[in-house]
XYZ file of C-alpha atoms in Angstrom:
553
model
C -68.017 8.229 49.336
C -70.266 11.270 49.517
C -72.529 12.170 46.618
C -70.969 14.370 43.946
C -72.289 16.245 40.942
C -74.125 13.656 38.829
C -72.973 15.041 35.500
C -69.329 14.877 36.525
C -69.730 11.275 37.690
C -71.371 10.422 34.371
C -68.268 11.776 32.575
C -65.989 9.700 34.839
C -67.975 6.537 34.073
C -68.094 7.333 30.349
C -64.328 7.709 30.174
C -63.839 4.470 32.083
C -66.003 2.777 29.475
C -63.969 4.280 26.644
C -60.727 2.868 28.038
C -62.204 -0.538 28.821
C -62.924 0.040 32.519
C -66.715 -0.080 32.545
C -67.982 -2.457 35.222
C -67.450 -5.997 33.964
C -66.136 -4.677 30.660
C -62.373 -4.951 30.950
C -61.203 -7.697 28.666
C -57.745 -8.514 27.423
C -58.344 -6.327 24.381
C -59.309 -3.219 26.368
C -57.526 -0.021 25.404
C -56.470 0.274 29.042
C -53.930 -2.434 28.243
C -51.966 -0.276 25.843
C -50.675 2.931 27.370
C -48.086 5.231 25.888
C -46.843 6.069 29.365
C -46.034 3.862 32.346
C -44.624 4.047 35.817
C -42.417 1.642 37.708
C -39.459 1.237 39.999
C -35.884 -0.047 40.174
C -33.113 0.943 37.832
C -32.440 -0.883 34.586
C -28.765 -1.876 34.628
C -28.018 -0.766 31.094
C -26.601 2.372 29.504
C -27.929 3.061 26.027
C -26.040 5.329 23.662
C -27.723 7.825 21.351
C -27.994 5.328 18.473
C -29.678 2.547 20.438
C -31.859 4.587 22.792
C -35.627 4.107 22.590
C -36.950 6.723 20.228
C -40.562 7.381 19.352
C -40.129 6.326 15.738
C -38.524 3.033 16.823
C -41.547 1.910 18.855
C -44.230 2.745 16.272
C -46.376 -0.395 15.915
C -47.093 -2.095 12.613
C -50.327 -0.782 11.186
C -50.275 2.240 13.510
C -52.746 5.076 13.089
C -51.490 7.947 10.934
C -51.364 10.360 13.852
C -53.371 12.189 16.489
C -56.222 14.462 15.487
C -57.017 17.762 17.183
C -59.803 20.295 16.705
C -59.566 23.821 18.104
C -61.510 24.127 21.350
C -59.812 27.210 22.812
C -58.107 29.394 20.201
C -59.930 31.173 17.384
C -59.070 29.852 13.929
C -57.203 32.420 11.874
C -56.254 34.502 14.937
C -52.986 33.937 16.794
C -53.650 33.637 20.546
C -51.162 36.469 21.173
C -53.337 38.778 19.054
C -56.470 37.951 21.015
C -55.457 39.447 24.388
C -54.629 42.937 25.652
C -50.964 43.513 26.549
C -49.220 46.131 28.666
C -45.726 47.102 29.790
C -44.891 46.793 33.483
C -41.941 46.910 35.839
C -41.026 43.712 37.673
C -39.431 44.619 41.002
C -38.889 42.316 43.987
C -37.818 43.847 47.292
C -35.832 42.116 50.012
C -36.568 42.281 53.732
C -34.372 45.391 53.917
C -36.492 47.191 51.321
C -33.798 47.039 48.650
C -34.474 45.548 45.213
C -33.204 41.985 44.839
C -34.567 41.802 41.288
C -35.581 44.501 38.826
C -36.496 44.458 35.151
C -38.409 47.402 33.763
C -40.645 47.530 30.723
C -41.580 43.860 30.579
C -44.590 42.888 28.454
C -47.395 40.864 30.040
C -51.063 40.166 29.328
C -53.164 42.744 31.137
C -55.086 39.962 32.907
C -51.951 38.583 34.604
C -51.339 39.671 38.192
C -48.323 41.641 39.350
C -47.244 38.606 41.390
C -47.253 36.469 38.255
C -45.268 39.195 36.498
C -42.559 39.199 39.159
C -42.318 35.412 39.350
C -42.139 34.889 35.584
C -39.726 37.768 34.893
C -37.346 36.810 37.690
C -37.453 33.021 37.303
C -38.238 32.179 33.689
C -37.045 34.975 31.413
C -33.688 33.891 30.023
C -30.618 35.998 29.321
C -28.473 38.335 31.367
C -30.310 41.257 32.962
C -29.636 44.417 30.944
C -28.349 42.581 27.872
C -29.882 42.851 24.409
C -30.675 39.121 24.386
C -32.609 39.153 27.659
C -36.233 38.061 27.281
C -38.714 40.805 28.089
C -42.103 39.457 27.018
C -44.385 36.532 27.774
C -44.704 36.243 23.988
C -41.046 35.211 23.852
C -41.338 32.798 26.772
C -44.459 30.934 25.620
C -43.373 31.239 21.994
C -40.081 29.408 22.452
C -41.707 26.600 24.455
C -44.660 26.023 22.114
C -42.561 26.354 18.952
C -40.107 23.746 20.248
C -42.799 21.259 21.267
C -44.770 21.533 18.036
C -41.583 21.190 15.987
C -40.586 18.021 17.831
C -44.112 16.640 17.570
C -44.154 17.126 13.799
C -40.702 15.552 13.505
C -41.760 12.469 15.498
C -44.994 12.001 13.561
C -47.499 12.626 16.350
C -50.034 14.479 14.197
C -52.333 13.084 11.533
C -52.069 16.176 9.344
C -50.576 19.682 9.251
C -54.009 21.013 10.198
C -54.074 18.854 13.336
C -50.626 20.118 14.258
C -51.738 23.718 13.740
C -54.808 23.206 15.936
C -52.671 21.613 18.653
C -50.162 24.491 18.507
C -52.820 27.193 18.725
C -54.711 25.588 21.593
C -51.571 24.792 23.600
C -50.429 28.403 23.214
C -53.900 29.620 24.260
C -53.954 27.413 27.392
C -50.539 28.654 28.525
C -51.302 32.300 27.718
C -54.602 32.229 29.606
C -53.060 30.451 32.627
C -55.198 27.341 32.234
C -52.099 25.107 32.203
C -48.483 25.372 33.266
C -45.507 23.084 32.748
C -42.955 22.327 35.446
C -40.151 24.846 35.841
C -37.408 23.068 33.827
C -39.568 23.376 30.698
C -39.737 27.158 31.186
C -36.053 27.310 32.120
C -34.657 25.230 29.288
C -36.978 24.521 26.315
C -36.112 26.712 23.358
C -32.843 27.658 25.043
C -30.755 24.511 24.458
C -30.956 21.858 21.748
C -31.451 19.004 24.223
C -33.056 20.625 27.270
C -33.577 19.072 30.680
C -37.379 19.084 30.905
C -38.291 16.911 33.881
C -38.694 18.461 37.316
C -38.732 15.256 39.321
C -36.109 12.550 39.578
C -35.645 9.466 41.722
C -32.052 8.292 42.081
C -31.016 4.877 43.288
C -28.433 4.504 46.070
C -25.907 1.709 46.514
C -23.593 0.663 49.316
C -20.213 1.728 47.932
C -18.167 4.907 48.073
C -18.104 5.166 44.275
C -21.908 4.921 44.102
C -22.386 7.477 46.889
C -20.119 9.992 45.145
C -21.819 9.356 41.796
C -25.147 10.076 43.489
C -23.797 13.407 44.753
C -22.653 14.318 41.229
C -25.972 13.294 39.646
C -27.941 15.346 42.156
C -25.730 18.375 41.586
C -26.319 18.253 37.831
C -30.072 17.878 38.362
C -30.185 20.882 40.688
C -28.179 22.897 38.178
C -30.835 22.170 35.540
C -33.694 23.274 37.789
C -34.925 19.853 38.908
C -35.437 18.104 42.219
C -34.393 14.609 43.273
C -35.242 12.003 45.864
C -33.340 8.937 47.071
C -33.866 6.100 49.498
C -30.529 5.611 51.276
C -31.527 2.366 53.001
C -29.109 0.271 50.927
C -26.166 2.040 52.594
C -24.641 0.254 55.581
C -25.479 1.667 58.968
C -23.012 3.275 61.358
C -23.381 0.090 63.441
C -21.791 -2.098 60.760
C -18.225 -2.789 59.669
C -16.492 -1.972 56.416
C -15.131 -4.808 54.273
C -11.542 -3.757 54.961
C -12.108 -3.180 58.674
C -13.252 -0.073 60.493
C -16.682 1.360 61.142
C -19.058 2.454 58.389
C -20.156 6.097 58.404
C -23.830 5.359 57.791
C -26.341 7.217 55.613
C -27.022 10.016 58.116
C -23.369 11.074 57.916
C -23.373 11.111 54.114
C -26.565 13.167 54.235
C -24.483 16.063 55.549
C -22.487 16.155 52.330
C -25.558 15.824 50.130
C -27.232 18.623 52.092
C -24.254 20.952 51.667
C -24.211 20.466 47.873
C -27.932 21.139 47.673
C -27.521 24.322 49.698
C -24.943 25.927 47.422
C -26.373 24.980 44.009
C -29.159 27.302 42.930
C -31.869 25.496 41.018
C -31.800 26.248 37.298
C -29.211 28.950 37.910
C -31.933 30.943 39.650
C -32.372 32.143 43.215
C -34.410 29.276 44.625
C -32.817 26.420 46.528
C -32.586 22.914 45.151
C -35.407 20.501 45.974
C -34.356 17.236 47.607
C -35.910 14.238 49.377
C -34.075 11.747 51.594
C -35.798 8.532 52.664
C -34.843 5.772 55.093
C -36.666 2.502 55.736
C -38.021 2.049 59.235
C -36.051 -1.215 59.670
C -32.662 0.458 59.025
C -30.345 0.340 62.078
C -29.770 4.118 61.873
C -33.479 4.934 61.824
C -33.520 6.693 65.202
C -30.587 8.931 64.223
C -32.412 9.710 60.988
C -35.662 10.573 62.762
C -33.860 12.938 65.155
C -31.427 14.435 62.631
C -33.456 17.450 61.574
C -35.084 18.241 64.924
C -31.666 18.204 66.586
C -30.354 20.730 64.060
C -33.520 22.810 64.536
C -32.711 23.175 68.238
C -29.183 24.326 67.343
C -30.676 26.980 65.082
C -32.926 28.167 67.913
C -29.887 28.538 70.152
C -28.111 30.610 67.529
C -31.188 32.810 67.113
C -31.329 33.323 70.883
C -27.661 34.337 70.727
C -28.517 37.090 68.251
C -27.917 35.457 64.866
C -30.290 36.184 61.967
C -33.139 33.643 62.093
C -34.631 34.387 58.659
C -34.889 31.730 55.939
C -31.485 32.595 54.483
C -30.034 33.962 57.715
C -26.888 32.867 59.531
C -28.671 30.667 62.049
C -30.168 28.233 59.543
C -27.207 28.509 57.191
C -25.025 27.212 60.013
C -26.859 23.931 60.663
C -27.324 20.772 58.604
C -30.270 19.149 56.835
C -32.001 22.395 55.848
C -32.084 21.650 52.119
C -34.037 18.401 52.029
C -37.306 16.840 53.063
C -36.903 13.723 55.184
C -39.314 10.782 55.122
C -39.455 7.455 56.940
C -40.595 4.558 54.772
C -42.996 2.409 56.809
C -44.665 -0.902 55.988
C -48.051 -2.280 57.029
C -46.139 -4.634 59.324
C -44.688 -1.674 61.217
C -48.049 0.086 61.466
C -49.658 -3.090 62.818
C -46.828 -3.341 65.360
C -47.623 0.222 66.458
C -51.325 -0.628 66.787
C -50.569 -3.743 68.861
C -47.743 -2.186 70.913
C -45.273 -4.792 69.665
C -41.497 -4.898 69.316
C -39.944 -3.711 66.068
C -36.549 -4.958 64.852
C -33.940 -3.231 62.707
C -31.680 -5.251 60.436
C -28.102 -5.000 59.174
C -27.762 -4.155 55.497
C -25.105 -6.761 54.715
C -26.490 -9.953 56.249
C -29.978 -9.042 57.534
C -29.054 -9.789 61.148
C -31.158 -8.147 63.854
C -29.375 -5.074 65.207
C -31.954 -3.524 67.572
C -35.261 -4.416 69.160
C -37.359 -1.280 69.636
C -40.835 -0.452 70.793
C -42.818 0.284 67.611
C -44.872 2.868 69.493
C -41.719 4.546 70.795
C -40.425 4.859 67.227
C -43.733 6.355 66.105
C -43.717 8.747 69.061
C -40.229 9.957 68.071
C -41.441 10.534 64.502
C -44.474 12.479 65.726
C -42.472 14.654 68.129
C -39.783 15.473 65.544
C -42.429 16.334 62.957
C -44.267 18.556 65.436
C -41.010 20.361 66.209
C -39.672 20.978 62.690
C -41.988 19.422 60.100
C -39.823 16.364 59.382
C -39.713 13.447 58.943
C -42.821 12.627 56.963
C -44.163 9.124 56.392
C -44.330 7.094 53.194
C -46.498 3.977 53.296
C -44.471 1.418 51.389
C -47.023 -1.406 51.286
C -49.827 0.772 49.932
C -47.548 2.507 47.435
C -46.413 -0.803 45.950
C -49.959 -2.167 45.932
C -50.775 0.604 43.389
C -47.549 0.063 41.417
C -48.126 -0.230 37.655
C -44.769 -1.820 36.820
C -43.900 -4.260 39.650
C -42.411 -6.795 37.234
C -39.532 -4.366 36.792
C -38.943 -3.762 40.509
C -40.281 -2.175 43.664
C -40.994 1.490 44.292
C -38.518 2.569 46.957
C -38.548 6.357 46.830
C -40.209 9.529 45.613
C -39.370 12.963 44.323
C -39.009 15.824 46.871
C -42.743 16.558 47.095
C -43.808 12.886 46.904
C -46.311 13.291 44.062
C -44.040 11.154 41.866
C -43.362 7.612 43.074
C -41.775 5.190 40.687
C -38.656 3.165 39.911
C -35.179 4.237 40.948
C -33.246 6.177 38.318
C -36.258 7.626 36.546
C -37.516 11.099 35.657
C -41.007 12.584 35.484
C -42.209 15.613 33.547
C -44.987 17.454 35.394
C -47.755 19.837 34.371
C -50.648 21.403 36.259
C -54.196 22.397 35.265
C -55.722 25.497 36.873
C -59.143 24.249 38.024
C -60.657 27.697 38.507
C -60.092 28.534 34.861
C -62.454 25.720 33.839
C -65.411 26.935 35.913
C -68.380 28.066 33.783
C -70.534 31.120 34.476
C -73.064 28.873 36.229
C -70.388 27.769 38.713
C -69.991 24.236 37.368
C -66.770 22.724 36.033
C -66.722 22.612 32.239
C -65.792 18.953 31.944
C -65.503 18.933 28.151
C -62.999 21.797 28.062
C -61.195 20.213 31.005
C -60.883 16.916 29.122
C -59.572 18.716 26.030
C -56.950 20.477 28.121
C -55.885 17.112 29.565
C -55.449 15.720 26.035
C -53.380 18.676 24.858
C -51.183 18.846 27.942
C -50.457 15.124 28.158
C -49.561 15.025 24.463
C -47.118 17.909 24.914
C -45.536 16.141 27.888
C -45.221 12.907 25.917
C -43.480 14.717 23.052
C -40.926 16.141 25.476
C -39.710 12.712 26.614
C -37.690 11.879 23.506
C -36.293 15.361 22.968
C -35.041 15.934 26.522
C -31.637 15.403 28.040
C -31.036 13.328 31.165
C -28.112 13.393 33.603
C -27.175 9.700 33.374
C -27.434 6.935 30.789
C -29.562 4.842 33.161
C -32.090 7.619 33.747
C -32.211 8.245 29.994
C -32.813 4.563 29.277
C -35.557 4.301 31.884
C -37.208 7.529 30.747
C -37.550 6.181 27.231
C -38.513 2.701 28.397
C -41.261 3.769 30.849
C -42.044 7.364 29.783
C -43.484 8.511 33.149
C -45.607 11.676 33.076
C -47.259 13.559 35.908
C -50.457 15.554 35.433
C -52.081 17.381 38.333
C -54.142 20.415 39.166
C -53.966 23.657 41.142
C -56.539 25.820 42.966
C -58.568 22.932 44.373
C -59.088 24.803 47.646
C -60.352 27.905 45.854
C -62.684 25.812 43.702
C -64.175 24.134 46.769
C -64.668 27.545 48.370
C -66.655 28.743 45.341
C -68.951 25.764 45.871
C -69.237 26.281 49.625
C -67.588 22.924 50.340
C -65.228 22.638 53.333
C -61.811 21.398 52.301
C -61.754 18.704 54.999
C -65.233 17.255 54.515
C -66.766 14.192 52.932
C -68.379 16.340 50.238
C -65.113 18.202 49.555
C -63.104 14.999 49.287
C -65.756 13.417 47.059
C -65.732 16.393 44.679
C -61.924 16.355 44.561
C -62.010 12.608 43.944
C -64.418 13.032 41.036
C -62.194 15.680 39.420
C -59.136 13.482 39.902
C -60.903 10.447 38.429
C -62.020 12.515 35.453
C -58.496 13.820 34.857
C -56.881 10.404 35.301
C -59.411 8.643 33.108
C -59.020 11.157 30.300
C -55.218 11.010 30.579
C -55.338 7.209 30.339
C -57.597 7.464 27.300
C -55.256 9.937 25.575
C -52.322 7.698 26.469
C -54.101 4.825 24.720
C -54.700 7.022 21.666
C -51.003 7.912 21.570
C -50.056 4.242 21.919
C -52.155 3.497 18.836
C -50.022 6.022 16.939
C -46.492 5.656 18.311
C -46.683 2.376 20.238
C -46.928 1.466 23.897
C -44.033 2.293 26.193
C -41.407 -0.472 25.800
C -41.749 -1.671 29.410
C -45.485 -2.211 28.994
C -45.575 -5.838 27.945
C -43.730 -7.087 31.053
C -46.125 -5.176 33.280
C -49.369 -5.574 31.308
C -51.259 -7.580 33.930
C -50.216 -5.296 36.787
C -51.312 -2.200 34.872
C -54.729 -3.759 34.322
C -54.980 -4.492 38.026
C -54.200 -0.903 38.982
C -56.699 0.401 36.438
C -59.358 -1.839 38.002
C -58.438 -0.425 41.401
C -58.921 3.092 40.039
C -62.329 2.085 38.688
C -63.348 0.625 42.034
C -62.164 3.723 43.908
C -64.023 6.059 41.545
C -67.309 4.145 41.575
C -67.257 3.341 45.291
């Protein structure tokens, strides 16, 4: 690992010490053992009703701390963040390729420092209410206000704060971070919080798939409801019998690639969150599935059909007739590969596919030929991608519950089937000081505030199925990331694809992850560890040690 800023590395090491990860210092009593939030895989076969579901107050440990404490680090005490910025009225107008307005809302109120692009995105995507109606939102004050007011109200109700003053400080600083574009929640929070009593707040879902017609149709329904609420979903369809296998009552099975056509069509017609963007979807197939070659070729074959239509004069734009007329345009495709397959590619060995019902060998293929097909299809149309199953499960925090089989559409969330993840992003450039260095203390404070807000959302959100609800409360997965890494590296003169650039990014990531783990431990001291923690305690410690080793080199 290349050398990075010494002060940042000192902060990383200090945080690791605070959560019990200092070299040689992780004992059974380390705070790293007790996290408010976990991650895992495999669905829990239970449906909990509203009276028996895991609620924050039900997992509060005996002798728990009175609540979390917060001191203002961003907002000015006695001054509302909205009163501390300059505002102006603007028109939000988005033009189509033909020059005609596809969206228009005049006289919207935005902070003067926000760009016109941000104005158009926020007004068109996140302001709620019918255009032209009296109830239509018209100001960022309304948007941020309804989100922050809801979160702070739920946090007070669930007993997250040590005192009213701590709650007030949290509310002011969270509002300040959002207003000054230091932090942003995932889209469903902006779509739904403060609009409905039990809003869908998670952007990313992983849905399990089973080998029955009922299960396949339930999956289609679940995905449709997720897309409607503004979320994305991923599924591994490898449990479904291949087109080379027989049905129990006789006849040939359709295979997952055929069912993907139906899933794709639903995704194409349901606008995410009731807005104009398409749904986000991921489809995954294991490399040992008998239909793997059809899966690899599925999208590139449709791409060639689109090219033919474009050559024949059809509109080839993103929403044009050519691409609207072919399949698989509404999902990312990924092949799930193991270390065994990658070694077979290295050694030019044979690779076998196996029937879903009895595990019998169906095909013997050249591993390199399979990899070549993946590479050529990806070069042609961008899909399929690769997911490295062995490595993913090596870093799995909850393996006692089950394996990680799938991811969300963008693959930043990998966990158990039938789970949901609430995401938020930190704007790295906003934490750069005048001397060009990252303000690590303000960055850490923003991590604490954001993760706490995400944690509060878990128990006050709605979920599309009882199983996803149960797993969300049992494992409480959260996703915290950052934006503008490339721009930050440019300000430092570091090439994006360089040892120094990767080392700097790794240090920032370690700092963020370490602080998030520390805040998770603080929350666990107040409201209790996530209920699935005890079964996975040893595995979580192992992953935390791996993080320490990766950070320290």
